[in-house]
Coordinates of C-alpha atoms in Angstrom, one line a residue:
Chain A
M1 CA 0.0 0.0 0.0
R2 CA 2.8 2.4 0.9
D3 CA 4.6 1.6 -2.3
S4 CA 1.4 2.1 -4.2
I5 CA 0.9 5.6 -2.7
K6 CA 4.6 6.5 -3.5
R7 CA 4.1 5.4 -7.1
I8 CA 0.8 7.5 -7.4
R9 CA 2.7 10.5 -6.0
T10 CA 5.5 10.0 -8.4
L11 CA 3.1 9.7 -11.4
A12 CA 1.1 12.7 -10.2
G13 CA 4.3 14.8 -9.8
R14 CA 5.4 14.0 -13.3
N15 CA 2.0 14.8 -14.7
V16 CA 1.8 18.2 -13.0
K17 CA 5.1 19.2 -14.5
E18 CA 4.1 18.0 -17.9
I19 CA 0.9 20.0 -17.9
L20 CA 2.1 23.2 -16.2
R21 CA 5.3 23.4 -18.3
D22 CA 3.2 23.5 -21.4
P23 CA 2.4 27.2 -21.9
L24 CA -0.7 26.4 -23.9
S25 CA -2.3 24.6 -20.9
L26 CA -1.7 27.6 -18.7
I27 CA -3.1 30.0 -21.3
F28 CA -6.3 27.9 -21.8
M29 CA -6.9 26.7 -18.2
M30 CA -6.0 30.1 -16.5
G31 CA -5.3 32.9 -18.9
L32 CA -8.3 32.7 -21.3
P33 CA -11.0 32.1 -18.7
L34 CA -9.6 35.0 -16.6
F35 CA -9.6 37.3 -19.6
M36 CA -13.2 36.3 -20.3
E37 CA -14.2 36.9 -16.7
V38 CA -12.8 40.4 -16.7
L39 CA -14.0 41.3 -20.2
F40 CA -17.5 40.0 -19.9
F41 CA -17.9 41.6 -16.5
F42 CA -16.9 45.0 -17.7
I43 CA -18.9 44.9 -20.9
F44 CA -22.1 43.2 -19.7
H45 CA -22.6 43.3 -16.0
K46 CA -24.8 46.4 -16.0
L47 CA -26.9 45.1 -18.9
T48 CA -27.9 41.7 -17.7
A49 CA -27.9 39.9 -14.3
Q50 CA -26.3 36.9 -16.2
F51 CA -23.0 38.7 -16.1
E52 CA -23.0 39.9 -12.6
I53 CA -19.9 38.6 -11.0
R54 CA -21.8 36.4 -8.5
Y55 CA -22.9 34.3 -11.5
L56 CA -20.0 35.0 -13.9
A57 CA -17.1 34.0 -11.6
P58 CA -18.5 30.5 -10.6
G59 CA -19.6 29.9 -14.2
I60 CA -16.1 30.7 -15.4
A61 CA -14.6 28.5 -12.7
V62 CA -16.5 25.5 -14.1
F63 CA -16.0 26.5 -17.7
A64 CA -12.2 26.6 -17.1
Q65 CA -12.4 23.1 -15.8
A66 CA -13.6 21.8 -19.1
F67 CA -10.1 22.6 -20.5
T68 CA -8.7 20.0 -18.0
T69 CA -10.6 17.4 -20.2
L70 CA -8.6 18.6 -23.2
F71 CA -5.2 18.7 -21.4
A72 CA -5.6 15.4 -19.5
G73 CA -6.8 13.7 -22.7
L74 CA -3.8 15.2 -24.7
L75 CA -1.3 14.1 -22.1
I76 CA -2.6 10.5 -22.0
A77 CA -3.0 10.2 -25.7
L78 CA 0.6 11.5 -26.2
D79 CA 1.9 9.1 -23.5
R80 CA 0.2 6.3 -25.4
G81 CA 1.3 7.4 -28.8
T82 CA 4.9 7.7 -27.9
S83 CA 5.0 4.3 -26.0
F84 CA 5.8 6.2 -22.8
L85 CA 2.9 4.4 -21.2
T86 CA 4.1 1.1 -22.6
R87 CA 7.4 1.7 -20.8
L88 CA 5.5 2.4 -17.6
Y89 CA 3.4 -0.7 -17.9
V90 CA 6.7 -2.7 -17.6
S91 CA 7.3 -1.0 -14.3
K92 CA 5.6 -2.1 -11.1
A93 CA 2.7 0.5 -11.4
R94 CA -0.9 -0.8 -11.7
S95 CA -3.7 0.6 -13.9
Y96 CA -5.5 2.2 -10.9
E97 CA -2.2 3.9 -9.9
F98 CA -2.1 5.5 -13.4
I99 CA -5.7 6.7 -13.1
F100 CA -5.0 8.2 -9.6
G101 CA -1.8 9.7 -10.9
Y102 CA -3.5 11.6 -13.7
T103 CA -6.4 12.6 -11.4
L104 CA -4.4 13.8 -8.5
S105 CA -2.2 15.9 -10.8
L106 CA -5.1 17.9 -12.1
L107 CA -7.2 18.2 -8.9
P108 CA -4.9 20.9 -7.4
V109 CA -5.0 22.8 -10.7
A110 CA -8.8 22.9 -10.5
L111 CA -8.7 24.2 -6.9
V112 CA -6.2 26.9 -7.9
Q113 CA -8.3 27.8 -10.9
S114 CA -11.5 28.3 -8.8
A115 CA -9.7 30.2 -6.1
L116 CA -8.2 32.5 -8.8
F117 CA -11.5 33.2 -10.5
F118 CA -13.3 33.9 -7.1
L119 CA -10.5 36.1 -6.0
V120 CA -10.5 38.2 -9.2
G121 CA -14.4 38.3 -8.9
G122 CA -14.0 39.7 -5.4
L123 CA -11.6 42.4 -6.8
L124 CA -14.0 43.3 -9.6
D125 CA -16.9 43.6 -7.3
P126 CA -16.1 43.7 -3.5
S127 CA -19.7 42.8 -2.6
F128 CA -19.0 39.3 -4.0
W129 CA -16.5 38.5 -1.2
S130 CA -17.9 35.8 1.0
V131 CA -16.6 33.1 3.3
R132 CA -18.7 30.8 1.1
F133 CA -15.8 30.9 -1.5
L134 CA -14.3 28.1 0.5
W135 CA -17.4 26.0 0.0
G136 CA -17.3 26.9 -3.7
I137 CA -13.6 25.9 -4.0
L138 CA -14.3 22.6 -2.3
L139 CA -17.2 21.8 -4.6
C140 CA -15.1 22.9 -7.6
G141 CA -12.8 20.1 -6.6
V142 CA -15.8 17.7 -7.0
T143 CA -17.0 19.1 -10.3
S144 CA -13.4 19.0 -11.7
L145 CA -13.4 15.2 -11.2
L146 CA -16.1 15.0 -13.9
F147 CA -13.9 16.8 -16.4
I148 CA -10.7 14.9 -15.4
G149 CA -12.5 11.6 -15.7
L150 CA -13.7 12.5 -19.1
G151 CA -10.1 13.6 -20.1
I152 CA -8.7 10.2 -18.9
L153 CA -11.4 8.4 -20.8
F154 CA -10.8 10.3 -24.0
G155 CA -7.1 10.0 -23.7
A156 CA -7.3 6.3 -23.2
M157 CA -9.7 5.9 -26.2
C158 CA -8.5 8.4 -28.8
S159 CA -5.3 9.1 -30.7
E160 CA -3.4 12.3 -30.1
K161 CA -4.9 13.6 -33.3
S162 CA -8.5 12.9 -32.4
V163 CA -8.5 13.6 -28.7
G164 CA -8.6 17.4 -29.3
G165 CA -11.7 17.2 -31.3
V166 CA -13.5 15.0 -28.9
S167 CA -12.5 17.1 -25.9
S168 CA -13.6 20.2 -27.7
A169 CA -17.2 18.8 -27.6
V170 CA -17.0 18.9 -23.8
I171 CA -15.7 22.4 -23.8
A172 CA -18.5 23.4 -26.3
G173 CA -21.0 21.5 -24.1
Q174 CA -19.9 23.3 -21.0
S175 CA -20.0 26.6 -22.8
I176 CA -23.4 26.2 -24.5
L177 CA -25.3 23.9 -22.1
S178 CA -24.2 25.5 -18.8
G179 CA -26.6 28.3 -19.2
M180 CA -24.0 30.8 -18.1
W181 CA -24.0 32.9 -21.3
F182 CA -27.7 33.3 -21.8
P183 CA -30.9 33.0 -19.8
T184 CA -32.5 29.6 -20.2
E185 CA -36.0 30.6 -19.3
G186 CA -38.2 30.6 -22.3
L187 CA -36.2 27.9 -24.1
G188 CA -38.0 24.9 -25.5
D189 CA -39.0 22.0 -23.2
G190 CA -36.6 19.6 -25.0
F191 CA -33.6 21.9 -24.5
L192 CA -34.5 22.5 -20.9
T193 CA -34.8 18.8 -20.2
A194 CA -31.3 18.3 -21.8
L195 CA -29.9 21.0 -19.5
R196 CA -31.5 19.3 -16.5
V197 CA -30.2 15.8 -17.2
L198 CA -26.7 16.7 -18.6
P199 CA -24.0 17.6 -16.1
F200 CA -23.0 20.9 -17.5
K201 CA -25.7 23.3 -16.1
N202 CA -25.9 21.2 -13.0
A203 CA -22.2 21.7 -12.3
T204 CA -22.4 25.5 -12.9
M205 CA -25.6 25.8 -10.8
L206 CA -24.0 23.8 -8.0
I207 CA -21.0 26.2 -7.7
Q208 CA -23.2 29.3 -8.2
N209 CA -25.5 28.2 -5.4
A210 CA -22.5 27.2 -3.2
V211 CA -20.9 30.6 -3.5
N212 CA -24.1 32.8 -3.5
G213 CA -26.2 30.8 -1.0
Y214 CA -29.3 28.6 -1.8
G215 CA -32.9 28.4 -0.9
D216 CA -33.8 24.7 -1.1
F217 CA -30.8 22.4 -0.3
V218 CA -32.2 19.4 -2.1
A219 CA -33.2 21.2 -5.3
D220 CA -30.3 23.7 -5.4
M221 CA -27.4 21.6 -4.1
L222 CA -28.1 17.9 -3.6
C223 CA -29.8 17.2 -6.9
P224 CA -27.2 18.9 -9.1
L225 CA -24.4 17.4 -7.0
L226 CA -25.8 13.9 -7.5
I227 CA -26.2 14.3 -11.2
V228 CA -22.6 15.5 -11.5
L229 CA -21.4 12.6 -9.3
A230 CA -23.3 10.1 -11.4
Y231 CA -21.7 11.3 -14.6
T232 CA -18.3 11.4 -12.8
A233 CA -18.7 7.8 -11.6
A234 CA -19.7 6.7 -15.1
A235 CA -16.7 8.5 -16.7
F236 CA -14.2 7.0 -14.3
A237 CA -15.7 3.5 -14.5
L238 CA -15.4 3.6 -18.3
A239 CA -12.0 5.2 -18.1
I240 CA -10.8 2.3 -15.8
V241 CA -12.2 -0.3 -18.2
V242 CA -10.7 1.3 -21.3
F243 CA -7.4 1.9 -19.6
Q244 CA -7.1 -1.7 -18.4
N245 CA -8.0 -2.9 -21.8
K246 CA -5.3 -0.7 -23.4
M247 CA -2.7 -2.0 -20.9
K248 CA -3.5 -5.6 -21.9
R249 CA -3.1 -4.7 -25.5
A250 CA -0.1 -2.4 -25.1
Chain B
M1 CA 22.4 -21.0 -19.3
E2 CA 19.3 -19.7 -21.1
A3 CA 18.1 -16.2 -20.3
I4 CA 15.1 -16.8 -22.5
K5 CA 13.4 -19.9 -23.7
T6 CA 10.2 -20.0 -25.6
L7 CA 8.1 -23.1 -26.1
D8 CA 5.6 -23.1 -29.0
L9 CA 4.9 -19.5 -28.3
C10 CA 1.9 -18.2 -30.3
K11 CA 0.0 -15.0 -30.7
E12 CA -3.2 -14.9 -32.7
Y13 CA -5.4 -11.9 -33.3
P14 CA -9.0 -12.2 -34.8
D15 CA -7.7 -11.4 -38.3
T16 CA -4.1 -12.7 -38.3
V17 CA -1.6 -15.0 -36.6
A18 CA 1.3 -12.7 -35.5
V19 CA 3.6 -15.4 -34.0
K20 CA 3.4 -19.1 -34.9
R21 CA 4.8 -21.7 -32.5
L22 CA 8.1 -19.9 -31.7
N23 CA 10.8 -22.0 -30.2
L24 CA 13.9 -20.1 -29.3
E25 CA 16.7 -20.0 -26.8
I26 CA 18.7 -17.0 -25.9
F27 CA 21.7 -17.4 -23.6
E28 CA 22.9 -15.3 -20.7
G29 CA 25.2 -12.4 -21.7
E30 CA 24.3 -12.8 -25.4
L31 CA 23.3 -10.0 -27.7
F32 CA 20.6 -11.6 -29.8
A33 CA 19.2 -9.8 -32.9
L34 CA 15.8 -10.6 -34.2
L35 CA 15.4 -9.7 -37.9
G36 CA 12.4 -9.6 -40.1
V37 CA 10.4 -7.5 -42.5
N38 CA 7.5 -5.4 -41.3
G39 CA 4.8 -7.6 -39.8
A40 CA 7.2 -10.5 -39.2
G41 CA 6.2 -10.7 -35.5
K42 CA 9.3 -9.3 -33.9
T43 CA 7.6 -6.6 -31.8
T44 CA 4.8 -9.0 -30.8
T45 CA 7.4 -11.5 -29.6
I46 CA 9.0 -8.7 -27.5
K47 CA 5.7 -7.7 -26.1
M48 CA 5.0 -11.3 -25.0
L49 CA 8.4 -11.7 -23.5
T50 CA 8.1 -8.5 -21.6
C51 CA 4.6 -9.5 -20.3
L52 CA 2.9 -6.6 -22.1
T53 CA 0.8 -9.0 -24.2
R54 CA -0.4 -12.4 -23.2
P55 CA 0.3 -15.2 -25.6
S56 CA -2.5 -17.2 -27.2
G57 CA -0.6 -20.4 -26.8
G58 CA 2.6 -21.9 -25.6
D59 CA 4.8 -20.3 -22.9
A60 CA 8.2 -18.6 -22.5
F61 CA 10.6 -18.4 -19.6
V62 CA 12.6 -15.3 -18.9
C63 CA 15.4 -15.8 -16.3
G64 CA 13.6 -19.1 -15.4
Y65 CA 10.2 -17.5 -14.8
S66 CA 7.1 -18.2 -16.8
I67 CA 5.5 -15.2 -18.7
L68 CA 2.1 -16.8 -18.0
R69 CA 2.5 -17.2 -14.2
D70 CA 5.4 -15.0 -13.0
A71 CA 4.8 -11.6 -14.8
E72 CA 5.7 -9.5 -11.7
K73 CA 8.9 -11.4 -11.1
I74 CA 9.9 -11.0 -14.7
K75 CA 9.1 -7.3 -14.7
A76 CA 11.6 -6.9 -11.9
L77 CA 14.4 -8.4 -13.9
I78 CA 13.8 -6.9 -17.4
D79 CA 13.2 -3.6 -19.1
V80 CA 12.4 -2.5 -22.6
S81 CA 13.0 0.4 -25.0
M82 CA 10.2 0.3 -27.6
Q83 CA 10.8 1.6 -31.1
E84 CA 9.1 4.9 -30.4
T85 CA 11.1 7.3 -28.2
A86 CA 9.4 6.9 -24.8
I87 CA 10.3 9.9 -22.6
A88 CA 8.5 12.5 -20.6
R89 CA 8.7 15.5 -22.9
N90 CA 8.5 18.4 -20.5
L91 CA 10.8 16.9 -17.9
T92 CA 14.5 17.5 -18.0
V93 CA 16.9 14.6 -18.7
A94 CA 17.7 14.3 -15.0
E95 CA 14.1 14.5 -14.0
N96 CA 13.2 11.7 -16.5
I97 CA 15.8 9.4 -14.9
R98 CA 14.7 10.3 -11.3
F99 CA 11.0 9.9 -12.2
Y100 CA 11.5 6.4 -13.6
A101 CA 13.8 5.4 -10.8
Q102 CA 11.3 6.6 -8.2
L103 CA 8.5 4.8 -10.0
N104 CA 10.5 1.6 -9.7
G105 CA 10.9 2.0 -5.9
Q106 CA 14.5 3.1 -5.7
S107 CA 15.7 5.0 -2.6
R108 CA 17.3 8.4 -2.8
E109 CA 20.8 7.0 -2.6
E110 CA 20.0 4.5 -5.3
I111 CA 18.6 7.2 -7.6
D112 CA 21.7 9.3 -7.2
K113 CA 23.9 6.3 -8.1
T114 CA 21.7 5.4 -11.1
T115 CA 21.7 9.0 -12.3
A116 CA 25.4 9.2 -12.1
Y117 CA 25.9 5.9 -13.9
L118 CA 23.6 6.9 -16.7
F119 CA 25.1 10.4 -17.1
D120 CA 28.4 8.6 -17.5
A121 CA 27.4 5.7 -19.7
F122 CA 25.3 7.7 -22.1
E123 CA 27.1 11.1 -21.7
L124 CA 23.8 12.5 -20.7
G125 CA 25.4 14.7 -18.0
K126 CA 26.0 17.4 -20.6
V127 CA 22.3 17.8 -21.3
K128 CA 21.0 16.9 -17.9
D129 CA 19.1 20.2 -17.4
K130 CA 17.6 20.3 -20.8
R131 CA 14.0 19.4 -21.3
A132 CA 13.6 16.2 -23.2
A133 CA 11.4 17.8 -25.9
S134 CA 14.2 20.2 -26.8
L135 CA 16.8 17.5 -27.5
S136 CA 17.8 16.2 -30.9
G137 CA 16.4 12.9 -32.1
G138 CA 19.6 11.1 -31.3
W139 CA 19.8 12.4 -27.7
Q140 CA 16.1 11.6 -27.2
R141 CA 16.7 8.0 -28.3
K142 CA 19.8 7.8 -26.0
L143 CA 17.6 9.0 -23.1
S144 CA 14.9 6.5 -24.0
I145 CA 17.4 3.6 -24.0
A146 CA 19.0 5.0 -20.8
L147 CA 15.6 4.9 -19.0
A148 CA 15.4 1.2 -19.8
L149 CA 18.6 0.8 -17.8
V150 CA 17.4 2.6 -14.7
T151 CA 16.2 -0.7 -13.2
H152 CA 19.5 -2.4 -13.8
P153 CA 17.8 -5.2 -15.8
K154 CA 19.3 -8.6 -16.4
V155 CA 17.6 -8.8 -19.8
L156 CA 17.2 -5.7 -21.9
F157 CA 14.8 -5.6 -24.9
L158 CA 15.6 -3.0 -27.6
D159 CA 13.0 -2.7 -30.2
E160 CA 14.6 -1.0 -33.3
P161 CA 16.7 1.3 -31.1
T162 CA 18.2 3.3 -34.0
L163 CA 15.1 3.6 -36.2
G164 CA 15.1 6.9 -38.0
L165 CA 18.4 8.1 -36.7
D166 CA 21.2 9.6 -38.8
V167 CA 24.4 7.6 -39.2
I168 CA 26.3 9.5 -36.5
A169 CA 23.6 9.1 -33.9
R170 CA 23.3 5.4 -34.9
R171 CA 27.0 4.8 -34.4
E172 CA 26.9 6.5 -31.0
I173 CA 24.1 4.2 -29.9
W174 CA 25.9 1.2 -31.2
K175 CA 28.9 2.1 -29.1
T176 CA 26.6 2.4 -26.0
I177 CA 25.0 -1.0 -26.7
R178 CA 28.4 -2.6 -27.1
D179 CA 29.4 -1.3 -23.7
L180 CA 26.1 -2.5 -22.2
R181 CA 26.4 -6.1 -23.4
K182 CA 29.2 -6.8 -20.9
N183 CA 26.7 -6.8 -18.1
M184 CA 23.4 -8.1 -19.5
T185 CA 21.5 -10.2 -22.0
I186 CA 20.3 -8.0 -24.9
V187 CA 17.5 -8.8 -27.3
L188 CA 17.4 -6.4 -30.2
T189 CA 15.1 -6.1 -33.2
T190 CA 16.2 -4.2 -36.2
H191 CA 15.7 -3.6 -39.9
Y192 CA 19.3 -2.5 -40.3
M193 CA 21.6 -5.4 -41.4
E194 CA 24.8 -3.5 -40.6
E195 CA 23.5 -3.2 -37.1
V196 CA 23.4 -7.0 -36.8
E197 CA 26.9 -7.2 -38.3
A198 CA 28.2 -4.6 -35.8
L199 CA 26.5 -5.9 -32.7
A200 CA 24.9 -9.4 -32.7
D201 CA 26.4 -12.6 -31.3
R202 CA 23.6 -14.6 -32.8
L203 CA 20.5 -13.8 -34.8
G204 CA 17.0 -15.1 -35.7
I205 CA 15.1 -14.3 -38.9
M206 CA 11.3 -14.2 -38.7
K207 CA 8.8 -14.0 -41.5
D208 CA 5.0 -14.0 -41.2
G209 CA 5.3 -15.0 -37.5
E210 CA 7.6 -18.0 -38.1
L211 CA 11.2 -18.3 -37.1
L212 CA 13.1 -19.3 -40.3
F213 CA 16.7 -19.3 -39.0
V214 CA 18.5 -19.1 -35.6
G215 CA 22.3 -19.1 -35.3
S216 CA 25.5 -17.1 -35.7
R217 CA 26.4 -15.0 -38.6
E218 CA 28.9 -17.5 -39.8
E219 CA 26.3 -20.2 -39.7
L220 CA 23.9 -18.0 -41.7
Y221 CA 26.6 -17.3 -44.3
R222 CA 27.4 -21.0 -44.6
K223 CA 23.9 -22.3 -44.8
S224 CA 22.7 -19.6 -47.2
G225 CA 25.8 -19.6 -49.3
K226 CA 25.9 -15.8 -49.1
E227 CA 28.6 -13.4 -47.8
S228 CA 26.7 -10.7 -46.1
V229 CA 23.8 -10.6 -43.6
E230 CA 21.7 -8.5 -46.1
D231 CA 22.1 -11.0 -48.9
A232 CA 21.5 -14.0 -46.6
F233 CA 18.5 -12.3 -45.1
I234 CA 17.0 -11.6 -48.5
H235 CA 17.8 -15.3 -49.4
V236 CA 16.0 -16.6 -46.3
V237 CA 12.9 -14.4 -46.4
G238 CA 12.6 -15.0 -50.1
G239 CA 12.2 -18.7 -49.4
G240 CA 15.7 -19.8 -50.4
D241 CA 17.2 -23.1 -49.1
L242 CA 19.3 -23.3 -46.0
D243 CA 21.7 -26.1 -46.6
A244 CA 23.1 -27.6 -43.4

């Protein structure tokens, strides 16, 4: 068990370096969402409630996490494509250690992301400051697992050429189906049902409610949390199956 | 004593038979070259011997352990450098070595010793702080092979170690492999006939999953009636006779 934890830490340490030393990952996971937060706040916050910082900052925090799907997927697909993973399969590491290694490397990134976007939100509008940020950051850790799980799944399934396209669908999904850029009231029943059953709006709503406070705990917190967790569990279960399968066929 | 012994080793996929009833012995301290055209079954054989792929039939023994039953014991005694350059791109050369040593459970002192040894053996010390992605193809391949030595394996598998390298880089890697052979058994697959002439003690020729010849270069020349590995190889894979 101790050896296993050591190996997971070693794998996670390597993955953190791989991701954070790639300037593109920093630009897309931190720079671009931060730019969007500031820009959309200044342009739109007086025009529509949608872009008030109390909605915008948590929405951006979850939107930025969607990029972890892309970069986790790219890292794993590249590791597979270059036989780096094949080399590691010959080591003592087990498949679950690889999964934990990739997950634990990205979890702190998600926590830093959310803290950064809440902090900047507080600077843009001091009335946004709240001790509930901590609750929001903690739950951002939970929602980030969904995107990390999807990244591991796509990285294990796709080639390094196709993983970008597949991951972009998640980024687009989080952008369009989160309901953060436009009001969802008045949209068709079918679209609203899709928003309710898919994890994207639920993840955004969960963080918005955590940071801003909520009325009904079950409807505003528990239901969205359970929906996000269900998708997360499914993503990880599939990722583990695909990863083990790939290990056997290395 | 045999470092590797295969007994009717087979690998079948739904649409093809990659390796057919392979019977082969490779002795301790030997540098054995496995030759074959693309799709001959060389890489599949290596993947089975390194416990990366389970055989469809037969068995093989590496350092006396069965690839079917003792995969963990075998993994502790071997390492492999696949034909693609397998390195962590955004880690420095030194970080790559430390990472792989840590993953294999080495202590801090062991890691320092391993790093010093590999810096010396592969002359990697001069690029130790460079990120792997910024190295030339030759240096990247050197690092990739060096990583396979981090675990101090008894048997080292090198799958086309000089594929795609220029002649200077290839010669440098040959020199390194020659130095390594003093301490371990090496199994090498290659497309380059001059590599076999420069390095191998014995060789095997595979075609369509079957082993057509095993022996020394001299035996190959004598049996094929040819005077170079290349001519003999073309003779054998072309279906020519091997007169005993």
